[in-house]
Coordinates of C-alpha atoms in Angstrom, one line a residue:
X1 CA -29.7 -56.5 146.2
X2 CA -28.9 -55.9 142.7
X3 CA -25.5 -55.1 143.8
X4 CA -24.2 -58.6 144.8
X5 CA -21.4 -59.9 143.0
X6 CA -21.4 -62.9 140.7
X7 CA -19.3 -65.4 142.5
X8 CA -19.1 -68.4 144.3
X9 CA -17.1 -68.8 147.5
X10 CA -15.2 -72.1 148.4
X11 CA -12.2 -73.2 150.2
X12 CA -9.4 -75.7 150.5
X13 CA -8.1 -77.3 153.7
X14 CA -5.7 -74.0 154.3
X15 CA -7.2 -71.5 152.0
X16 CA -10.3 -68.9 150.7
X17 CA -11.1 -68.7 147.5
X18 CA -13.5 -66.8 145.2
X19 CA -14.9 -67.7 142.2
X20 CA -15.6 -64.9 139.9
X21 CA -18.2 -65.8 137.2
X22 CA -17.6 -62.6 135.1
X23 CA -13.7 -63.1 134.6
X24 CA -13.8 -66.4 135.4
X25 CA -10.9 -66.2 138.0
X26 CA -10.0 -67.9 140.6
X27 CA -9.3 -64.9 143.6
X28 CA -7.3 -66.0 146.3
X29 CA -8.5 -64.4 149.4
X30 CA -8.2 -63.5 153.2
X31 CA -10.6 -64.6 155.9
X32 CA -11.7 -61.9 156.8
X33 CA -12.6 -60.7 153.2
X34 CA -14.0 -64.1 152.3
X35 CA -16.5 -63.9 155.3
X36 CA -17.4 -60.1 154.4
X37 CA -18.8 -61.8 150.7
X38 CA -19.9 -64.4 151.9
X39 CA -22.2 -61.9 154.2
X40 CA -23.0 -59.8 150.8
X41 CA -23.7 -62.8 148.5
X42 CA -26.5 -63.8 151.8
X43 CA -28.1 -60.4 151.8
X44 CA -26.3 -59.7 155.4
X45 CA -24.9 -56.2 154.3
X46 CA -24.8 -54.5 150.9
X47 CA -21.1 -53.7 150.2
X48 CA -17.9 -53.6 151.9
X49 CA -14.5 -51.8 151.3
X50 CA -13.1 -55.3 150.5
X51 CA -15.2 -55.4 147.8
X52 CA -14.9 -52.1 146.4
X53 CA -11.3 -52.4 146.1
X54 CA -11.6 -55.8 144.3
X55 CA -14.2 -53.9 142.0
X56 CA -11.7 -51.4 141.4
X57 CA -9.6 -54.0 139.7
X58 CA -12.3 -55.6 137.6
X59 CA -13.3 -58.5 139.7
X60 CA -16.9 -59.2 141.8
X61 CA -18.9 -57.7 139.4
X62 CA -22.8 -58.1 139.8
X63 CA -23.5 -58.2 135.7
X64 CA -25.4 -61.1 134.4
X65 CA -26.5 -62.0 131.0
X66 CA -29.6 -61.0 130.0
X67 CA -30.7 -64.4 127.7
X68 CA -29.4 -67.8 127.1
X69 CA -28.8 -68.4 123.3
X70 CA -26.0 -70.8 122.1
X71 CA -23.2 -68.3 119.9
X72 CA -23.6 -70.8 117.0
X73 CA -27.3 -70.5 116.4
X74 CA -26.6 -67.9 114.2
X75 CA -24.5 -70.1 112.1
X76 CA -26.3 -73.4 112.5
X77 CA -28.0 -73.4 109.1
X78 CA -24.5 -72.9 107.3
X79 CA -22.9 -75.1 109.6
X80 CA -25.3 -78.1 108.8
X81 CA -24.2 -77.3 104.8
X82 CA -20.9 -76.8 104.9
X83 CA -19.1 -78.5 108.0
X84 CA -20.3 -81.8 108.6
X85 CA -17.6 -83.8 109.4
X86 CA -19.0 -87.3 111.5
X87 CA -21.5 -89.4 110.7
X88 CA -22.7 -93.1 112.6
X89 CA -24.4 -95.7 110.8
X90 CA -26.2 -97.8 112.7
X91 CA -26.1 -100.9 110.5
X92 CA -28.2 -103.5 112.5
X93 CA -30.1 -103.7 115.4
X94 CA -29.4 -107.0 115.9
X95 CA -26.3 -108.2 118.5
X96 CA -24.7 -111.7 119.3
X97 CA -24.3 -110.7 122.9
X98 CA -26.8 -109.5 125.8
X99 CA -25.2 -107.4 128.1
X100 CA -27.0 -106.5 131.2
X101 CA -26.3 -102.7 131.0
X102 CA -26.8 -102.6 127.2
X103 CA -28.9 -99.5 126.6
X104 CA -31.3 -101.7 124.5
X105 CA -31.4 -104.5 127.3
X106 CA -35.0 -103.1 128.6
X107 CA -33.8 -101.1 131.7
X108 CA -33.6 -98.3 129.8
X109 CA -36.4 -95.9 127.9
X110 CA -35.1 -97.3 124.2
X111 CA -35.6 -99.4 121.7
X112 CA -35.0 -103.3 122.5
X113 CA -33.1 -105.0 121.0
X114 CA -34.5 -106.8 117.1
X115 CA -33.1 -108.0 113.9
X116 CA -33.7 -104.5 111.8
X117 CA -30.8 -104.4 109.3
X118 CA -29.6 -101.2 107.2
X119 CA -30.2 -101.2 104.0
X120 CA -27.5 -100.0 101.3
X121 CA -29.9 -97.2 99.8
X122 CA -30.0 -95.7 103.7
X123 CA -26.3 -96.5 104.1
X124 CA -25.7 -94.7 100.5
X125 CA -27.9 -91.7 101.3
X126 CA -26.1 -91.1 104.8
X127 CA -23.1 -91.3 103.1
X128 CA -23.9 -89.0 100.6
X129 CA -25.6 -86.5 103.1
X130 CA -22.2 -85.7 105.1
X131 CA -20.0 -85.3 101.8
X132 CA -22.5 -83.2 100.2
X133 CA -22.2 -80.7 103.4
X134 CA -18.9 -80.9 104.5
X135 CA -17.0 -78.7 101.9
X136 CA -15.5 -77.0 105.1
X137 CA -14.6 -79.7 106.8
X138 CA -10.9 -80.9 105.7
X139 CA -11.7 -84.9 107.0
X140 CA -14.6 -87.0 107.3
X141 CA -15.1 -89.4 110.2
X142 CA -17.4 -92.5 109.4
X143 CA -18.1 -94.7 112.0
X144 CA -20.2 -98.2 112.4
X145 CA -22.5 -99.1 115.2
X146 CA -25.3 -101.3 116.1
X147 CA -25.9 -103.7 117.8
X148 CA -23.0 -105.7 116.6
X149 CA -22.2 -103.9 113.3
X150 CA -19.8 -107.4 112.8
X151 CA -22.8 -109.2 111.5
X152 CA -23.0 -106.7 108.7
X153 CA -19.3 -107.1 107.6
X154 CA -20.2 -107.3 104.0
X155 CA -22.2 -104.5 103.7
X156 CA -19.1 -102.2 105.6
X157 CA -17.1 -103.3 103.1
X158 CA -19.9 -102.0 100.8
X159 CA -20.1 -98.3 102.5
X160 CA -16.4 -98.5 103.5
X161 CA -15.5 -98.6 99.1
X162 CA -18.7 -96.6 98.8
X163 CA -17.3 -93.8 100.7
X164 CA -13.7 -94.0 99.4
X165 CA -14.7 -93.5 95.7
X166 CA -17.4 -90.3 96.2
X167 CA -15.4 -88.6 98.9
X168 CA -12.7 -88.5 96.0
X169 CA -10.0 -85.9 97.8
X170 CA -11.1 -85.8 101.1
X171 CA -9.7 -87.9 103.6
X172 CA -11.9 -90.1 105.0
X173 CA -11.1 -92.2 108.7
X174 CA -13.1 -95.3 109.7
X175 CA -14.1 -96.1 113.1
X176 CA -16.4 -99.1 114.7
X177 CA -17.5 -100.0 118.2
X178 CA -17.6 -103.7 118.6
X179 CA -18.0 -106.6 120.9
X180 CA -14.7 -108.3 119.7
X181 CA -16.2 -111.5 119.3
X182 CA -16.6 -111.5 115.3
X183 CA -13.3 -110.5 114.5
X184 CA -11.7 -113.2 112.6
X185 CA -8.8 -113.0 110.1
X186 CA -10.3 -112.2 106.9
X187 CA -12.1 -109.1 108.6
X188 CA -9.2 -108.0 110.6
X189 CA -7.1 -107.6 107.8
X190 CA -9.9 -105.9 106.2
X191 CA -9.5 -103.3 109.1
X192 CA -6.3 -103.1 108.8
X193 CA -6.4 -102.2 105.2
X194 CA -9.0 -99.6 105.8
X195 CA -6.8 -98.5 108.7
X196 CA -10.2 -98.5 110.8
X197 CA -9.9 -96.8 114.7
X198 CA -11.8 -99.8 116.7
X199 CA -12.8 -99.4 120.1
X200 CA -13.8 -102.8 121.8
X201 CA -15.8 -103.3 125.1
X202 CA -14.4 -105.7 127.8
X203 CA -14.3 -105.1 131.3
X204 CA -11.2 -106.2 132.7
X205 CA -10.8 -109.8 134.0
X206 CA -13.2 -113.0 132.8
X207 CA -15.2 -112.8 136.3
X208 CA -15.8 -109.1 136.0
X209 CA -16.2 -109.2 132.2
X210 CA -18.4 -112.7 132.1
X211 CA -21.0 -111.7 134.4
X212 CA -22.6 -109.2 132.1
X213 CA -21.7 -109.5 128.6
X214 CA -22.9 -112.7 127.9
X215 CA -23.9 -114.9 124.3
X216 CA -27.7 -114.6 123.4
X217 CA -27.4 -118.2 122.4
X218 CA -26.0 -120.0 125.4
X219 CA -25.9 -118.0 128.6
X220 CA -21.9 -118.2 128.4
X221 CA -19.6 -115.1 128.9
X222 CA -17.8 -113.8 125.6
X223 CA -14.7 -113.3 127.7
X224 CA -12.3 -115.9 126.2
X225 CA -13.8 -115.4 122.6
X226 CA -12.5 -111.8 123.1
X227 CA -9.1 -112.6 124.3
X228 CA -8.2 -115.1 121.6
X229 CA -9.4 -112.6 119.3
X230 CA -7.1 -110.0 120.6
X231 CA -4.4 -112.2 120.6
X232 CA -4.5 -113.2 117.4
X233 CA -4.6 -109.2 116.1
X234 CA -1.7 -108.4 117.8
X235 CA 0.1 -111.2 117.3
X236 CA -0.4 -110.5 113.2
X237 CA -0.5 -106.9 113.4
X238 CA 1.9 -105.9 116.4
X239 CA 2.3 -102.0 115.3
X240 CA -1.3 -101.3 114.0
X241 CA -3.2 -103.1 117.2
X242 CA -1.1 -100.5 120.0
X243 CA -2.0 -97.7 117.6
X244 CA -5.8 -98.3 116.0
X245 CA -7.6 -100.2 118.7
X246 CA -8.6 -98.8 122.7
X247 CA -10.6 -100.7 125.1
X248 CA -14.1 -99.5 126.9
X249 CA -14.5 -100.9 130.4
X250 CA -17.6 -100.2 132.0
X251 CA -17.6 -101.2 135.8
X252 CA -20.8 -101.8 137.5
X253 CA -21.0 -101.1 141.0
X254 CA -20.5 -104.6 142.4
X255 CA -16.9 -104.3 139.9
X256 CA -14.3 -104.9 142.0
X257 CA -12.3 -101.7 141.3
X258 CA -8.8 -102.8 142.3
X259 CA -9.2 -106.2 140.4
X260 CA -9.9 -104.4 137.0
X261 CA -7.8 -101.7 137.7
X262 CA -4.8 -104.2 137.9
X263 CA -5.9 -106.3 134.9
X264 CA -6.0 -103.1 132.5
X265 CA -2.8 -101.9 133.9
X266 CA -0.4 -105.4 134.0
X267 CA -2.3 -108.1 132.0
X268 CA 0.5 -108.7 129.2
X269 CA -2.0 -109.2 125.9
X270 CA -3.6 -106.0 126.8
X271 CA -1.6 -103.7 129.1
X272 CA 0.0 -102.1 125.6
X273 CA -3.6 -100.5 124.7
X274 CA -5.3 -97.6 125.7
X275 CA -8.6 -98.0 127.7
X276 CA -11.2 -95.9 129.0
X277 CA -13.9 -96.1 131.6
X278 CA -17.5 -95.7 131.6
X279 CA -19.6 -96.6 134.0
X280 CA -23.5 -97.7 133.4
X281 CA -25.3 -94.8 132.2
X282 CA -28.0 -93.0 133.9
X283 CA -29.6 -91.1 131.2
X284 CA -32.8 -93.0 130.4
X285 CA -32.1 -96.1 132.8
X286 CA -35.9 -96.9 134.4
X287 CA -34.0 -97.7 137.8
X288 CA -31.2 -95.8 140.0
X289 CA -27.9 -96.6 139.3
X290 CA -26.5 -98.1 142.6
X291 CA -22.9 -98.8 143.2
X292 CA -21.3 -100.5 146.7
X293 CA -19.6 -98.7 149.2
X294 CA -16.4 -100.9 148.4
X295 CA -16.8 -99.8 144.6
X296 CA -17.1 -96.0 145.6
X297 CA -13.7 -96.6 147.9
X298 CA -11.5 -98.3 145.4
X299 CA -12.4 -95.5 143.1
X300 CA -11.9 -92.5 144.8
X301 CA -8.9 -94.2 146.4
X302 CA -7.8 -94.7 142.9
X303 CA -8.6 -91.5 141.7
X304 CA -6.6 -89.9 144.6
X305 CA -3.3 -91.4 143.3
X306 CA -3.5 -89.8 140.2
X307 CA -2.9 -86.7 141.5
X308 CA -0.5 -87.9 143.8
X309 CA 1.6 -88.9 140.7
X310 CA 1.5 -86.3 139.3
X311 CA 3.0 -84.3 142.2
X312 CA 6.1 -87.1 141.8
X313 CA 4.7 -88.7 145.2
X314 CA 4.0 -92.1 143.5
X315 CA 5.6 -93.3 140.4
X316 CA 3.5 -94.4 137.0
X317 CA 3.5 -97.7 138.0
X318 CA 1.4 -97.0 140.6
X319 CA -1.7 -95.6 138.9
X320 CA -4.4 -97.0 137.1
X321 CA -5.0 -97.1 133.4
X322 CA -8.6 -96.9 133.8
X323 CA -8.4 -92.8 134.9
X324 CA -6.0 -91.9 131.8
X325 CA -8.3 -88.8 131.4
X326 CA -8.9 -88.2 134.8
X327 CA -6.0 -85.7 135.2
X328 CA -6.3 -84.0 131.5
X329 CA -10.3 -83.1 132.6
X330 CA -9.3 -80.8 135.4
X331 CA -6.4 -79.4 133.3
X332 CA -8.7 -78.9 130.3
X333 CA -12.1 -77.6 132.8
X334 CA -10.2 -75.3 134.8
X335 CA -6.4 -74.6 134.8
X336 CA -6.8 -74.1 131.0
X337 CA -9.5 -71.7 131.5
X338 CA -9.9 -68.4 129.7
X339 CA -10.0 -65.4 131.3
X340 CA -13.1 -63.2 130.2
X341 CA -14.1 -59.5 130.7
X342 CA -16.9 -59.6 131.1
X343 CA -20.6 -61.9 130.7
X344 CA -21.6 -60.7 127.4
X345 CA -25.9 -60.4 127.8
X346 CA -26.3 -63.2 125.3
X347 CA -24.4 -66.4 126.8
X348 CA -25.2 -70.4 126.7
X349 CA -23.8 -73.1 129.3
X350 CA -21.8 -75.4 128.2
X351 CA -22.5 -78.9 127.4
X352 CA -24.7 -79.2 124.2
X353 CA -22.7 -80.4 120.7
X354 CA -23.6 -78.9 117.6
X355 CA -26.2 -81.4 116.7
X356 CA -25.5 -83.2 113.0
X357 CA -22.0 -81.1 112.5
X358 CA -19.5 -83.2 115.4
X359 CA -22.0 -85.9 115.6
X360 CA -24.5 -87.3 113.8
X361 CA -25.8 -90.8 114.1
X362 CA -28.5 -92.6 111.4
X363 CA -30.8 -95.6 113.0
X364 CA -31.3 -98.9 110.6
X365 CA -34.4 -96.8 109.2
X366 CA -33.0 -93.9 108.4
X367 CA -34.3 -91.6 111.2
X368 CA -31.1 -88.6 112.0
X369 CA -30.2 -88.0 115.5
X370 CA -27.5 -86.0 117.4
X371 CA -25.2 -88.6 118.4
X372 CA -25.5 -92.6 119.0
X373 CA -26.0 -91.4 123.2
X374 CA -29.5 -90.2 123.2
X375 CA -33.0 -92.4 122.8
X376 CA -34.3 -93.9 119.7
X377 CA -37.9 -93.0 121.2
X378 CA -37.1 -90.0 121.4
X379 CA -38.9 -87.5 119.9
X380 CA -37.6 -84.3 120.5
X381 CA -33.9 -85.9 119.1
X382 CA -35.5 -87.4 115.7
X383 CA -34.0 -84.6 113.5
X384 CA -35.3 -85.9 110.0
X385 CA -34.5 -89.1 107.7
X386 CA -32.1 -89.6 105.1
X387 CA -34.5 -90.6 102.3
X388 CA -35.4 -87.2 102.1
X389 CA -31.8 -85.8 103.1
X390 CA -33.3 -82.8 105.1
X391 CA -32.6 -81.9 108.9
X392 CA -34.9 -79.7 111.0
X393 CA -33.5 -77.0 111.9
X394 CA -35.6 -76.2 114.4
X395 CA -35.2 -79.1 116.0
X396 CA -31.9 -78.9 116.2
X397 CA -31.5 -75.7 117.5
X398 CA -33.8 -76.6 120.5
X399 CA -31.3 -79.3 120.8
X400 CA -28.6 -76.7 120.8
X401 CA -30.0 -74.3 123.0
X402 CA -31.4 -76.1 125.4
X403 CA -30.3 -73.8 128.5
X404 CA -33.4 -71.6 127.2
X405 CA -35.8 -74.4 129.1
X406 CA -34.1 -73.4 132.2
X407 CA -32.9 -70.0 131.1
X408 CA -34.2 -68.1 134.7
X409 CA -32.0 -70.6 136.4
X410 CA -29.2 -70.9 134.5
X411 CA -28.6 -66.8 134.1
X412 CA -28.0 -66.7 137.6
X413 CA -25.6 -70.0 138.1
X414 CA -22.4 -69.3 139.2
X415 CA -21.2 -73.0 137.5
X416 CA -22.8 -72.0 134.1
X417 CA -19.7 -71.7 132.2
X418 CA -18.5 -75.4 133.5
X419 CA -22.2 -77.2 133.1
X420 CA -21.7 -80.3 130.7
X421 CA -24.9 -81.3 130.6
X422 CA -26.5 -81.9 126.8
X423 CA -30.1 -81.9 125.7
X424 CA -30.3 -85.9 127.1
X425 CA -30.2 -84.9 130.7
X426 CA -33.4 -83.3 129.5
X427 CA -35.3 -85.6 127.4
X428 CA -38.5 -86.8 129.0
X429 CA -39.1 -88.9 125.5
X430 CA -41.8 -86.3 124.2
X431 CA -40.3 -83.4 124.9
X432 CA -37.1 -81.3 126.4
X433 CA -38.4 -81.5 130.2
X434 CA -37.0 -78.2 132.4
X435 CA -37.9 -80.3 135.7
X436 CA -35.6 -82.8 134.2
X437 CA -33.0 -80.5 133.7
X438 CA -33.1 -79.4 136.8
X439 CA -32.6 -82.3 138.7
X440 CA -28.9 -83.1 137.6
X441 CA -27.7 -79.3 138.3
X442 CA -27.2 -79.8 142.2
X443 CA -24.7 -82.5 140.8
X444 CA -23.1 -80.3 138.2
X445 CA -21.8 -77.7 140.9
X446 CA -20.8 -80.0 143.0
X447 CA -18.7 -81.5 140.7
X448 CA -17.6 -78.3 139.5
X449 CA -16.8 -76.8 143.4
X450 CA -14.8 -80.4 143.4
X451 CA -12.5 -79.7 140.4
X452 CA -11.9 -76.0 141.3
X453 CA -11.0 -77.6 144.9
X454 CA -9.0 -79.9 143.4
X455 CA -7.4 -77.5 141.2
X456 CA -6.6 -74.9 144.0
X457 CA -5.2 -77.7 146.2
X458 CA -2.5 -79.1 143.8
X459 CA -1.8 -74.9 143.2
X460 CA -1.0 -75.1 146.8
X461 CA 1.1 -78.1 146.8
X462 CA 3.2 -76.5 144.3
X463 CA 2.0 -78.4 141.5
X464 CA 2.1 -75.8 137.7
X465 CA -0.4 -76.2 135.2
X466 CA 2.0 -73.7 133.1
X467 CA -1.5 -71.6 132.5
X468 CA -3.9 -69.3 134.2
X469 CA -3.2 -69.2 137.8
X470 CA -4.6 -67.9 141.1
X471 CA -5.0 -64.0 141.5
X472 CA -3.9 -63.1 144.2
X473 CA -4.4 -59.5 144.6
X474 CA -3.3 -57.9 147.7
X475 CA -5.6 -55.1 149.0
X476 CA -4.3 -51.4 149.8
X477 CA -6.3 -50.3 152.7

């Protein structure tokens, strides 16, 4: 039935809804016409009046795109020359902690962890690379990683002056990732200088945060290191500290939620700072990620009061700091939506970054990849080396349109415009794997079905996203 309309049907506590892929609109609907499509998407009967009316306004159309090809293929060559804007240097491999989830601790298809430095040619060369190709770009980013990219202070202050004199007239923003153990005066006020964006790990209180990020030395948790560290900043530089510096938390699923969720929110030397929550990856681990049933309650329990906040049922207090963004994804996923006219025969799902333009992140060695996120093994994301300053194009486009390993499937997903997922959900180490790929979509729509859900249901509660709405179209029959 080549006729069947391009939609997905779902449904809150008290209403229908349609989903409809080609406009991507949200229908609101009557029974009796949501059970007539739902008969029509299952093959049950062929049309319906229902359906011809909505047809006659422009919604339930059958089309479908014809191939999956990202819109900026086209472009990627001039891209890569002329709007680079971020680069990552990973400036040691080497780290003063072992944390139990660190994607170099061995549970994960990656390098381990080893006491490969950067050298200041590399550094130089990576430097050189993104100015040389970012006459488009009005700013350039420049962030350090590593392992601990602390034990290389030195040589930061090296690429840090390096980068300041050849990116003459072009603003230039530093960034680093760090433990927060290193940072003693003489490199804070270093930071400070270079007005560096810093983002440190700790997760939440010295039980929670002990038990995995622990000294390589002694077996002791870094937790109290951390704190005195943090004090001290703030304590010298008040204003910058609130402004420059945000916390990563990453919860494991024995965390108690509640406990962290307090600490972030109420603990005085921190509850000033932003903070954001990961929790341990799953791309590449060797073992399932398993988290308690008291874990999963706290959080969606959690989760739950964010909305009702922001319906002015509980106040600010009351939420945690830990799901900042949680409110601002459905906002930005659906309610800020775009309407289309149609699905042009050329689309792409979403998800994959423009590999080397947004992100790019250079290994100890050299060796370019996408961002900091995928494997160091990997093959398929080694995009070239610095010595010789070239990136593969066609490597990188692969990266880019990586929907074309699943392009049967993803033409006819109803969640295609939604799909997050990037070229690692794919990566089987020597190649993009479409079985792979595959896996994770059951995931991706249900997450999706969730949000519209979600969305719909504070719609109904009388909540306004001052954006696209609901249609609600009444039918003339």
């Amino acid at each position: 039935m080549e006729n069947k309309p391009f939609i997905h049907l779902f449904r809150t506590i008290d209403k229908k809804y349609v989903y409809d892929v080609n406009t991507n609109t949200i229908l609101d609907v009557e029974k009796s016409i949501f059970d007539e499509l739902k008969e029509i998407k299952a093959g049950e009967k062929e049309t319906s009046e229902a359906l011809e009316f909505y047809r006659s306004k422009g919604y339930l159309s059958s089309n479908r795109a014809k191939r999956i090809e990202h819109p900026d293929t086209k472009y990627f060559s001039s891209y890569i020359e002329s709007k680079m804007n971020t680069v990552t240097l990973q400036v040691t491999q080497r780290c003063n902690l072992r944390c139990h989830y660190c994607a170099y601790s061995g549970n994960y298809e990656n390098r381990a962890h080893n006491a490969m430095d950067m050298d200041l040619e590399t550094a130089f060369k990576a430097i050189d690379l993104i100015i040389d190709n970012s006459s488009e770009a009005p700013k350039l980013n420049i962030g350090f990683y590593g392992g601990e990219p602390m034990i290389m202070f030195d040589f930061i202050k090296k690429c840090v002056e390096y980068a300041k004199k050849e990116a003459e007239g072009k603003e230039v923003a530093f960034r680093m990732t760090t433990n927060g153990t290193l940072l003693t005066d003489d490199k804070i006020d270093f930071l400070v200088e270079n007005n560096f964006s810093i983002l440190i790990s700790i997760d939440g209180p010295k039980e929670n945060h002990d038990k995995n990020r622990i000294f390589v030395n002694s077996g002791l948790g870094s937790y109290d290191t951390i704190m005195t560290n943090i004090e001290a900043m703030k304590k010298k530089y008040p204003d910058y500290v609130t402004k420059n510096i945000a916390f990563n938390a990453v919860l494991d699923g024995e965390t108690d939620f509640k406990c962290a969720s307090e600490f972030f929110n109420n603990y005085e030397v921190i509850k000033d700072f932003n903070v954001s929550l990961s929790l341990i990856s799953e791309e590449y681990s060797v073992e399932a990620i398993k988290y308690s049933d008291l874990f999963n309650t706290q959080y969606q329990y959690e989760r739950f009061k964010v909305y009702l906040n922001q319906l002015g049922k509980i106040s600010e207090k009351g939420i945690t700091k830990l799901f900042q963004r949680e409110f601002a994804s459905i906002k930005m996923d659906v309610a800020d939506r775009k309407k289309a006219e149609k699905i042009f025969e050329v689309e792409h799902p979403g998800g994959p970054c423009i590999p080397c333009v947004r992100k790019m992140f250079i290994s100890v060695d050299g060796t370019i990849y996408p961002c900091e996120r995928v494997s160091e093994l990997s093959e398929p994301m080694k995009l070239g080396n610095v010595s010789d300053g070239i990136i593969n194009v066609e490597k990188a486009k692969a990266i880019l349109n990586v929907g074309q390993i699943t392009e049967k499937q993803c033409l006819d997903c109803w969640a295609y415009r939604f799909c997050k997922q990037c070229a690692a959900g794919a990566d089987e180490i020597d190649e993009l794997s479409a079985t792979k790929r595959l896996s994770k979509c059951a995931a991706i729509k249900s997450s999706t079905e969730k949000e519209l859900r979600m969305f719909c249901s504070l719609k109904e509660l009388g909540y306004d996203f001052n954006n696209l709405q609901i249609q609600n179209i009444n039918r003339k029959v």
